CSV table of C-alpha atoms and ligand atoms in Angstrom, one decimal:
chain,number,residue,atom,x,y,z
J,1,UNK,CA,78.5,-42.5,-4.6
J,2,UNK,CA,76.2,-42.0,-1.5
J,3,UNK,CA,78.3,-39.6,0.8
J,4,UNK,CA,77.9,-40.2,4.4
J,5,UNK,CA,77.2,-36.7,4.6
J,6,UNK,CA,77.1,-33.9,1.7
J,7,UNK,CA,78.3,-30.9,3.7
J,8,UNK,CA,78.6,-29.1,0.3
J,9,UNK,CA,74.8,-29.9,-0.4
J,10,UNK,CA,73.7,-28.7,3.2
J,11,UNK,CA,75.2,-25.6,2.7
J,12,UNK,CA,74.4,-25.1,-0.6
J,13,UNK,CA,70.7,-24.9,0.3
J,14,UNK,CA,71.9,-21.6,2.6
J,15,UNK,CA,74.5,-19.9,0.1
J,16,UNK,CA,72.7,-17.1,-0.7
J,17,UNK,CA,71.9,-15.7,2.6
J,18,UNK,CA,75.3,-17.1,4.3
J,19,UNK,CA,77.2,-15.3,1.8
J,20,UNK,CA,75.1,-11.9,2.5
J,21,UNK,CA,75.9,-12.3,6.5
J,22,UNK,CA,79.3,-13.1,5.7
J,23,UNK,CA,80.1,-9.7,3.6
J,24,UNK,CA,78.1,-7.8,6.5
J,25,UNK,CA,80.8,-9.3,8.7
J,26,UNK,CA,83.5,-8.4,6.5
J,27,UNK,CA,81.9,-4.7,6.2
J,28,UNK,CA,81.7,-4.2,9.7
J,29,UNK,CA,85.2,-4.6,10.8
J,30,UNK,CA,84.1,-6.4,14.3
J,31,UNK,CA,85.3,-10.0,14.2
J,32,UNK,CA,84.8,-11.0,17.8
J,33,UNK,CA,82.9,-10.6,20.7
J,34,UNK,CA,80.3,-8.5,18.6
J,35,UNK,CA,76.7,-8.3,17.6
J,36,UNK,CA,76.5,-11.4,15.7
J,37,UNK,CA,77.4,-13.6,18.6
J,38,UNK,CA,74.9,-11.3,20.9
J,39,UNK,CA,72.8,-12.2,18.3
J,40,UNK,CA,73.3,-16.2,18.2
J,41,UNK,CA,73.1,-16.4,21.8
J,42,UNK,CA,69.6,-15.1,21.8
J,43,UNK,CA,68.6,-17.1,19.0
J,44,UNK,CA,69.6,-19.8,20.9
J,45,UNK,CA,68.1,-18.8,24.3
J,46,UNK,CA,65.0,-18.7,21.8
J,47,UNK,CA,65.4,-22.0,20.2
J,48,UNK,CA,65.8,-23.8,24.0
J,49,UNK,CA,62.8,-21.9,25.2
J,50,UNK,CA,64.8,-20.2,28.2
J,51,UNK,CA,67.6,-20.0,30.1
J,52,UNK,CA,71.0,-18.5,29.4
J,53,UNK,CA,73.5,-19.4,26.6
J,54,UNK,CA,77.3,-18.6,26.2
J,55,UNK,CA,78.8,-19.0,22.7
J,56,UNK,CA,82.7,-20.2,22.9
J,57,UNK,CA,84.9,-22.0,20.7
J,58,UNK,CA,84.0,-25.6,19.9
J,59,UNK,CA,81.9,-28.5,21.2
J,60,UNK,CA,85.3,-29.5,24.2
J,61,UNK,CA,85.7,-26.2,25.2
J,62,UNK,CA,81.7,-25.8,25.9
J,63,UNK,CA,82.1,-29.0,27.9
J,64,UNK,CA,85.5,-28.1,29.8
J,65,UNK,CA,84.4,-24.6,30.7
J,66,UNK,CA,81.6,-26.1,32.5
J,67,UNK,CA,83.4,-28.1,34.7
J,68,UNK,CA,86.5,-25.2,34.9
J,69,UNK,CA,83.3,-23.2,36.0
J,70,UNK,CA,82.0,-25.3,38.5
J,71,UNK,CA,85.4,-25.9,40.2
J,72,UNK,CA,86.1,-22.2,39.9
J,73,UNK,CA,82.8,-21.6,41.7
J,74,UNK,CA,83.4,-24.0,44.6
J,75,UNK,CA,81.3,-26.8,43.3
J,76,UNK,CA,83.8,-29.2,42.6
J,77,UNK,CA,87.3,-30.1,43.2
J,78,UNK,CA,90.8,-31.7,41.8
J,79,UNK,CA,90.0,-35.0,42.1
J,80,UNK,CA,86.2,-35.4,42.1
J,81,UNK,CA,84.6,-37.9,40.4
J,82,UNK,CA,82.3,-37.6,37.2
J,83,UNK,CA,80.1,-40.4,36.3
J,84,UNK,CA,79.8,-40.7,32.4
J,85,UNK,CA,79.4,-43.0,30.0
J,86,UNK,CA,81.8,-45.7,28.2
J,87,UNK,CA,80.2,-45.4,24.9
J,88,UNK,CA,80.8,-41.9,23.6
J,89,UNK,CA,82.5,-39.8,21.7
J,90,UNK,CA,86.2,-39.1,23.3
J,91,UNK,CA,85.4,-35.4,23.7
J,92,UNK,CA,83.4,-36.2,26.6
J,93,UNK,CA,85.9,-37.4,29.0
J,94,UNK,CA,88.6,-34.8,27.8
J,95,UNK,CA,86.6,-32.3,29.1
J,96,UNK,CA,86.9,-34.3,32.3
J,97,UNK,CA,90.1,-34.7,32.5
J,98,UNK,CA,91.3,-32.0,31.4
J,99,UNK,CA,90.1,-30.2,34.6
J,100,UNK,CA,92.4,-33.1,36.4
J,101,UNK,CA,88.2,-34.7,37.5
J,102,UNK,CA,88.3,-38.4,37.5
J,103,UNK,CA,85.6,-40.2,34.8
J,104,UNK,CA,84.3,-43.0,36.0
J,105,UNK,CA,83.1,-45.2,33.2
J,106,UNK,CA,79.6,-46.5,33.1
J,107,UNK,CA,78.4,-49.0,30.4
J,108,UNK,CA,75.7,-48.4,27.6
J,109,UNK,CA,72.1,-49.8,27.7
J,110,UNK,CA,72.1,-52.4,24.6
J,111,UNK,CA,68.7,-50.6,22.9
J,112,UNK,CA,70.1,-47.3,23.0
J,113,UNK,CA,73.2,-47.5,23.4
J,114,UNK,CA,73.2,-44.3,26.1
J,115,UNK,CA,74.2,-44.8,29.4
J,116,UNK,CA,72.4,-47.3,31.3
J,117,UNK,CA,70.8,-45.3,33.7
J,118,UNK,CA,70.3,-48.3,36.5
J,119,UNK,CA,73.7,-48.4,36.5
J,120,UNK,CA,74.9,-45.2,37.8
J,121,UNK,CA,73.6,-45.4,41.8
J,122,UNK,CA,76.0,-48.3,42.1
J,123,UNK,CA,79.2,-45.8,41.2
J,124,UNK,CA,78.3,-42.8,43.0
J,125,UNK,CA,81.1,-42.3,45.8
J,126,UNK,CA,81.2,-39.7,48.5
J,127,UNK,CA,84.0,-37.9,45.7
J,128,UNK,CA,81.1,-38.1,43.0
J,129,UNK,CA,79.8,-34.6,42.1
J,130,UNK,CA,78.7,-35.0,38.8
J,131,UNK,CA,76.8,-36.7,36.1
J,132,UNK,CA,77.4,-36.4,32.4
J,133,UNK,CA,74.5,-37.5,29.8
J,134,UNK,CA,75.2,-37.9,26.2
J,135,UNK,CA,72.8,-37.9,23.9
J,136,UNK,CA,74.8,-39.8,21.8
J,137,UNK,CA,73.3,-40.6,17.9
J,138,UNK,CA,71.0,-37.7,18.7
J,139,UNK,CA,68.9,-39.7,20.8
J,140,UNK,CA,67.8,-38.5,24.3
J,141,UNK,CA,69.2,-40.0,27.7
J,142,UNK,CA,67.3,-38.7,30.3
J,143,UNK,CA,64.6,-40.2,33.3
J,144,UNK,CA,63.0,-39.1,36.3
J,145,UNK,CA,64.8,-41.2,38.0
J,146,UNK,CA,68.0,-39.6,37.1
J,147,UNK,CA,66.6,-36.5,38.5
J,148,UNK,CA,65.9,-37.8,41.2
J,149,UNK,CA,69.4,-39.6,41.9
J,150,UNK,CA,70.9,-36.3,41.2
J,151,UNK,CA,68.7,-34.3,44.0
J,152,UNK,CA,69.7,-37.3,46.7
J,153,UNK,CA,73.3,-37.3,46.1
J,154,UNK,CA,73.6,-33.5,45.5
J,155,UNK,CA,74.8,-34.0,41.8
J,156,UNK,CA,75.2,-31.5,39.1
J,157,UNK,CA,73.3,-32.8,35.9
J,158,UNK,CA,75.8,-32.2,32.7
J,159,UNK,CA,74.6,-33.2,29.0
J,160,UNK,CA,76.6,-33.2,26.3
J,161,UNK,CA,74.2,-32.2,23.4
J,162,UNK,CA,76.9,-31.9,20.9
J,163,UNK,CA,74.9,-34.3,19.0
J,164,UNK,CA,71.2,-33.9,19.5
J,165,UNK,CA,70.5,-30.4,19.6
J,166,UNK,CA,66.5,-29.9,18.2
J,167,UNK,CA,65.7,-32.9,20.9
J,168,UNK,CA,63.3,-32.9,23.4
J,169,UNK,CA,62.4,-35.1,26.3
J,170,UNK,CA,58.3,-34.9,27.6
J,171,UNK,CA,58.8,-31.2,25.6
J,172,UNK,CA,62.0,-30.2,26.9
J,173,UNK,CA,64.5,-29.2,24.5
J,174,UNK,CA,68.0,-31.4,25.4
J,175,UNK,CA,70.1,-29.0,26.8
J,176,UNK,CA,67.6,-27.4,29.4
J,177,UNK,CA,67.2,-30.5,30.9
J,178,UNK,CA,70.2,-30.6,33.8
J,179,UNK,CA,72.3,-28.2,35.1
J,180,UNK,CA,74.6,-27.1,32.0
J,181,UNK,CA,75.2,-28.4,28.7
J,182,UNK,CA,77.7,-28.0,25.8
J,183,UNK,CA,76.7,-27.6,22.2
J,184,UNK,CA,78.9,-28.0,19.6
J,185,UNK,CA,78.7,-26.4,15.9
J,186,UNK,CA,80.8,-28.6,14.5
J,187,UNK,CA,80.4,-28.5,10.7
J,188,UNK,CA,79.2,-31.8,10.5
J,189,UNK,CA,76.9,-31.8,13.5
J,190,UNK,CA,73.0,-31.2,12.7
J,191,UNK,CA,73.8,-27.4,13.5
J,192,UNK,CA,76.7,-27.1,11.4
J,193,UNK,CA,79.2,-24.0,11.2
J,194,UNK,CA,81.8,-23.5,8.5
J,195,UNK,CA,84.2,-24.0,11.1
J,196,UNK,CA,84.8,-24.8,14.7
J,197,UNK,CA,82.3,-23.4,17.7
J,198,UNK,CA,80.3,-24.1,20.5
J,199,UNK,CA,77.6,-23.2,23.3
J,200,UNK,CA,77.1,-23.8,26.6
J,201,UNK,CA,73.4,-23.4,28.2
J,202,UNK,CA,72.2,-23.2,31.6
J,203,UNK,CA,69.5,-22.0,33.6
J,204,UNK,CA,71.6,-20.8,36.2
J,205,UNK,CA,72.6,-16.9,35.6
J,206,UNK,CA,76.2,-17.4,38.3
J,207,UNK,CA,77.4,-20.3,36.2
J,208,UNK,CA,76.8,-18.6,32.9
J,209,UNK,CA,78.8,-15.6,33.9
J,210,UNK,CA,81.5,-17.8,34.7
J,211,UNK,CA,81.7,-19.3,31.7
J,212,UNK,CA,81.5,-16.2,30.1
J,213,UNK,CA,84.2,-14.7,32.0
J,214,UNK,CA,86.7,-17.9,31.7
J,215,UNK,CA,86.0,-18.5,27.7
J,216,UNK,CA,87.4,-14.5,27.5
J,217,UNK,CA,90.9,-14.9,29.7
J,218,UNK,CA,89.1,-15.1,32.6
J,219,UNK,CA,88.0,-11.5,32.3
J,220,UNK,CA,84.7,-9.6,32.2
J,221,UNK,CA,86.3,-6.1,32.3
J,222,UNK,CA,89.5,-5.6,29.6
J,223,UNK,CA,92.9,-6.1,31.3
J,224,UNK,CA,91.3,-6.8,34.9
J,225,UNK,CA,91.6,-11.2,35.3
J,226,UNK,CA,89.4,-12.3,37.8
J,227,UNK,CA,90.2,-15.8,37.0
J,228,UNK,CA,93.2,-17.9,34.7
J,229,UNK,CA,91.2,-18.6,31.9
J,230,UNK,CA,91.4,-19.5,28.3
J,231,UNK,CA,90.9,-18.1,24.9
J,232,UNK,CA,87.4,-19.7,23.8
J,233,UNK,CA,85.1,-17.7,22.0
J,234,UNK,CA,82.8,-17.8,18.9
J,235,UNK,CA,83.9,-15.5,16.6
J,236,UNK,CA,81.8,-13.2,14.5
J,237,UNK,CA,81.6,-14.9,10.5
J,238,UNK,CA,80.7,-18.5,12.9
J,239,UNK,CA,78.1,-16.7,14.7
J,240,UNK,CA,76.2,-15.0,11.6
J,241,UNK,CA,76.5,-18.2,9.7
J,242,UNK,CA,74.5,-20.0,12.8
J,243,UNK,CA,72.6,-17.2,12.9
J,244,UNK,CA,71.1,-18.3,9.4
J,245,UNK,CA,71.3,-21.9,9.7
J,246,UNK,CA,69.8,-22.2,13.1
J,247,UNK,CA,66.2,-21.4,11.5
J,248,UNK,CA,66.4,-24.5,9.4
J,249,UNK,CA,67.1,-27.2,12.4
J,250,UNK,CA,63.7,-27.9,12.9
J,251,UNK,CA,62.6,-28.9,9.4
J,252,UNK,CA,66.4,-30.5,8.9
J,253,UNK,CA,65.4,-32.6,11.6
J,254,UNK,CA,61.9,-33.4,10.4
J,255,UNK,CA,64.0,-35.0,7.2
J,256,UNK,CA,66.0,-36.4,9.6
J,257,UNK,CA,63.4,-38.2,11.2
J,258,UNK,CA,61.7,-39.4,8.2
J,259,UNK,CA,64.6,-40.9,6.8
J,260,UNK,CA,65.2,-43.0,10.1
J,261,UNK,CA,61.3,-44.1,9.9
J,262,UNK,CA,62.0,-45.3,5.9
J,263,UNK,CA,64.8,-47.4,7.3
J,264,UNK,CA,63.5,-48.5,9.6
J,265,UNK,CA,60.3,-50.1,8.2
J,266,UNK,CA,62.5,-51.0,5.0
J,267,UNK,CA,65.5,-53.0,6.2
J,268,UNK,CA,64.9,-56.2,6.0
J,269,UNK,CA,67.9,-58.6,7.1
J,270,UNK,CA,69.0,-60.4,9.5
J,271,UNK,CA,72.2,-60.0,9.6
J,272,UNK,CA,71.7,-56.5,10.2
J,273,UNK,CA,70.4,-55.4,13.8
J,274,UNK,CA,68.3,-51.4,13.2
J,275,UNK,CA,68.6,-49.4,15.6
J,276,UNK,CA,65.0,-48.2,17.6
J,277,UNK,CA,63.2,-45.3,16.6
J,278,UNK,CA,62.1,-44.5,20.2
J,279,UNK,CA,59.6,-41.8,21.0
J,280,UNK,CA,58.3,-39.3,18.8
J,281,UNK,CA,61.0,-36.0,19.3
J,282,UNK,CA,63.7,-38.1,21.1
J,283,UNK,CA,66.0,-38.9,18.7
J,284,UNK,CA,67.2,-36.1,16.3
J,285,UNK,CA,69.3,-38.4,14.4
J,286,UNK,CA,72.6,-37.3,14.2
J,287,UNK,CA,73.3,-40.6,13.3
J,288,UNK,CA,71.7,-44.0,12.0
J,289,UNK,CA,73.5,-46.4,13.5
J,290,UNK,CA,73.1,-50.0,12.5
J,291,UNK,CA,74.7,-53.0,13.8
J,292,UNK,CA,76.4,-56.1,12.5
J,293,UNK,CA,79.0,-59.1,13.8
J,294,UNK,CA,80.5,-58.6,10.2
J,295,UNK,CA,80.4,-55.0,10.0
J,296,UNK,CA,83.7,-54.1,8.4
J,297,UNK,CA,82.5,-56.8,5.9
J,298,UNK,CA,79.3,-55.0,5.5
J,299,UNK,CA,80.8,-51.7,5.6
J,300,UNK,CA,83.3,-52.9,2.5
J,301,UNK,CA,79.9,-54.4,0.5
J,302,UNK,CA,77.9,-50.7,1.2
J,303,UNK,CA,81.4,-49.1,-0.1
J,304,UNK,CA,81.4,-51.6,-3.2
J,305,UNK,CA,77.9,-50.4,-4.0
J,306,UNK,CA,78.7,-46.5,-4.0
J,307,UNK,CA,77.5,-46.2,-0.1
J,308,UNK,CA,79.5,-44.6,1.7
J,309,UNK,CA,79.4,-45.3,5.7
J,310,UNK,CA,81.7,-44.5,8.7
J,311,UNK,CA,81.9,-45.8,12.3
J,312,UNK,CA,81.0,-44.0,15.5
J,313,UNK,CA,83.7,-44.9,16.6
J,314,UNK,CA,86.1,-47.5,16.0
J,315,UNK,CA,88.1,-47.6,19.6
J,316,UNK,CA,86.5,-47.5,23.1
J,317,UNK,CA,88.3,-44.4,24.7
J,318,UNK,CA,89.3,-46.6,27.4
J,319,UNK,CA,91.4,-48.9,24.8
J,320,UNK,CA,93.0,-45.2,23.5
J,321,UNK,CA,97.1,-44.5,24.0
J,322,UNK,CA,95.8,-41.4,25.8
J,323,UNK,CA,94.0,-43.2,28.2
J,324,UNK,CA,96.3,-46.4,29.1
J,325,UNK,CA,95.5,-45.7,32.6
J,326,UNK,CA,91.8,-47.1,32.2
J,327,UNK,CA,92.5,-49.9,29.7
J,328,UNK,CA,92.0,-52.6,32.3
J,329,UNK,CA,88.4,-51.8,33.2
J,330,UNK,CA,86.1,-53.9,32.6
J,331,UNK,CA,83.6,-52.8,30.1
J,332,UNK,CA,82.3,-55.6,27.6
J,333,UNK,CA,79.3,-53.9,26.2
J,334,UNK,CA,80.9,-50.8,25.6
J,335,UNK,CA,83.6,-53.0,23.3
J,336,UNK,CA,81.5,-55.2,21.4
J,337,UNK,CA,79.7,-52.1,20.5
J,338,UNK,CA,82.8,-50.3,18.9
J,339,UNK,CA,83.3,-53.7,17.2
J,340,UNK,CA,79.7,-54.3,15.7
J,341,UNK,CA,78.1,-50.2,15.0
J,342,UNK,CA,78.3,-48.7,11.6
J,343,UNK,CA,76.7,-45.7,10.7
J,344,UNK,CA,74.9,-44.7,7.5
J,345,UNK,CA,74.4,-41.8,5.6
J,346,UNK,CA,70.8,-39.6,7.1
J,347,UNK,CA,71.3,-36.4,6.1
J,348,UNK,CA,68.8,-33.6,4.9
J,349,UNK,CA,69.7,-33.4,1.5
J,350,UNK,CA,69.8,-36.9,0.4
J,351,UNK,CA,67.6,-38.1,-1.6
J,352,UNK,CA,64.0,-40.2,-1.3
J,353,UNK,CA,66.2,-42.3,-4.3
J,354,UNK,CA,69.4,-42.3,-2.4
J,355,UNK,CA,67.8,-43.5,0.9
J,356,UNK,CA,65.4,-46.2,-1.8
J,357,UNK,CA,68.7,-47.4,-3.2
J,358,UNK,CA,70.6,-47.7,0.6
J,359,UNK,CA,67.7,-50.2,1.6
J,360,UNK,CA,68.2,-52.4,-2.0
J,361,UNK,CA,72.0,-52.9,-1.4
J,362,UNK,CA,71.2,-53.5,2.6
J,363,UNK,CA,68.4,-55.5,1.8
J,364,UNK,CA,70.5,-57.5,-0.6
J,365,UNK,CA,73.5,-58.4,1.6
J,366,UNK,CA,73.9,-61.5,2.4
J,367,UNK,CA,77.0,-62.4,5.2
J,368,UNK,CA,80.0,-65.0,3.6
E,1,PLP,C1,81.4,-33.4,18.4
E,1,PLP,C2,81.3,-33.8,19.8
E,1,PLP,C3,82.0,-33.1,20.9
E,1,PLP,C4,83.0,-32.0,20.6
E,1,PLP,O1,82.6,-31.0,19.9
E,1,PLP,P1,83.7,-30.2,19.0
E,1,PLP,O2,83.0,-29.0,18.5
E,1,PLP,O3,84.2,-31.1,17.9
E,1,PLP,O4,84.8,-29.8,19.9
E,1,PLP,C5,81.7,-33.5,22.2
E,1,PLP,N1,80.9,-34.6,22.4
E,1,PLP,C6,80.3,-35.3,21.5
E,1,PLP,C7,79.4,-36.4,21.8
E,1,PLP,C8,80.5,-34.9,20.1
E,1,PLP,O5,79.9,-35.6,19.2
């Protein structure tokens, strides 16, 4: 079997050294809030090329402390709107909502599947005080343009990078590009912890320290609460395991790339629509996402043939229990993408004969 993605592999390749920082941990009898996380969020100031970084709990919380931030800080308000797109992970509009912030639903562009960036000027409102990005896939959704519809309508510019860290747009890593972004370390994501944790970046010093101070109880000085915050914060093993794995996210993501270059010169069949390889440095590849009008069909053939696939994701959020409230909008594109994607295995560690042999049984299927 082809596993969509070998976590045991990945961090096999590290054991050594991440079972070295783990027993330094374990020696040192500091678990949270210590030198390890100092550490990480330097190596990641490093790794963006500047600004500031805050390392809290998971991928949501990076992405709700942002906008608790914000709203703590004056910026926004219950009630404000948040422009952000249809097609994403559901993560992205919890941390919306969750700060009681309205989402207002934009659909994808059909060659990226990002938002579609002409769409946005059309839903900006006098309540509108925020954009979110994601560079969902690992594929980078950014333009001048957007830059400058943020400066006219005094907009914050939010990415969500939980999926593309590594990226860069005309040199820029993702994640310095707007205001604030969240990271998440998700073991699974192309900077994988061994367990939940997350980072928000910004250039802006204020909205850093706010972070900071909400992701710790809303406290920057022990037993003195400045604000009502939450308990968000990386602890020390997550941190020194990053701290290892971080150095390898360039050349993962040169594997990465290559695979998504094999497959996409070597799948041949119509029934199968690839997905476009873009600009050199703008898609990190998180995931390879193909698409099909029989996909769970083809997803059951890959399966039959040892290839093991998943969907990213099955149900529009708007169509979610959770969100009942928004399941009359309008958003057909966003749909008939959760009805068509499938996404196969690109990781690091497979193979140049496991990527071979997913092209043969692609390459092979043919539609009942
Ligand atoms: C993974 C993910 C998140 C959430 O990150 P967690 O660390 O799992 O909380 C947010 N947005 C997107 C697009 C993601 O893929």
């Amino acid at each position: 079997m082809i596993k969509f993605l070998d976590l045991q592999k990945i961090n096999a390749q590290y054991a050594t050294e991440l079972k070295k920082v783990a027993a330094e941990v374990i020696d040192s009898g500091w678990f949270l809030l210590g030198e390890q996380v100092k550490q990480f969020e330097a190596n990641l100031v490093a790794f963006q090329e500047g600004g500031n970084a805050v390392a809290v709990a998971n991928g949501l919380d990076a992405l709700r402390l942002i906008f608790k931030a914000y709203i703590e800080l004056g910026v926004m308000e219950e009630g404000d709107e948040v422009i952000v797109p249809a097609n994403t992970y559901i993560a992205s509009v919890l941390a919306i909502t969750d700060n009681k912030l309205v989402p207002v639903l934009v659909e994808p562009d059909f060659d990226t599947y990002n938002l579609d960036l002409n769409l946005i000027e059309s839903k900006i409102t006098s309540k509108t005080k925020a954009i979110m990005v994601v560079h969902l896939y690992g594929s980078v959704c950014w333009s001048e343009e957007l830059e400058i519809l943020a400066k006219k309508y005094n907009l914050q510019l939010i990415e969500d990078n939980a999926q593309a860290i590594g990226a860069r747009w005309k040199g820029i890593r993702t994640g310095d590009l707007g205001d604030a972004a969240g990271f998440s370390f998700y073991p699974g994501k192309n900077l994988g912890a061994l367990g939940d944790s997350g980072a928000v970046t910004t250039k802006d010093p204020e909205l850093a320290k706010a972070i900071r101070t909400l992701a710790n109880y809303g406290s920057s000085q022990k037993y003195v609460n400045q604000y009502q915050g939450l308990n968000s914060r990386m602890d020390e093993m997550q941190a020194a395991f990053l701290n290892v794995k971080l150095r390898y996210v360039d050349v993962e993501t040169m594997r990465r790339q290559e695979i998504a270059k094999y497959y996409i010169a070597h799948i041949k069949n119509d029934k199968i629509l690839l997905p476009s390889e873009g600009k050199v440095g703008e898609h990190v590849w998180h995931l390879f996402v193909i698409r099909s009008t029989n996909r769970d069909e083809l997803q059951a053939y890959l399966q039959e043939n040892q290839i093991q696939t998943l969907i990213h994701y099955p149900i529009p959020l708007h169509k979610q229990e959770c969100y009942i409230s928004m399941s009359d909008i309008s958003l057909p594109i966003t749909e008939l993408i959760h009805e068509e994607v499938l996404s196969l295995p690109i990781s690091p560690v497979m193979t140049q004969e496991d990527v071979e042999k997913v092209v043969e049984v692609l390459n092979s299927y043919t539609a009942v």
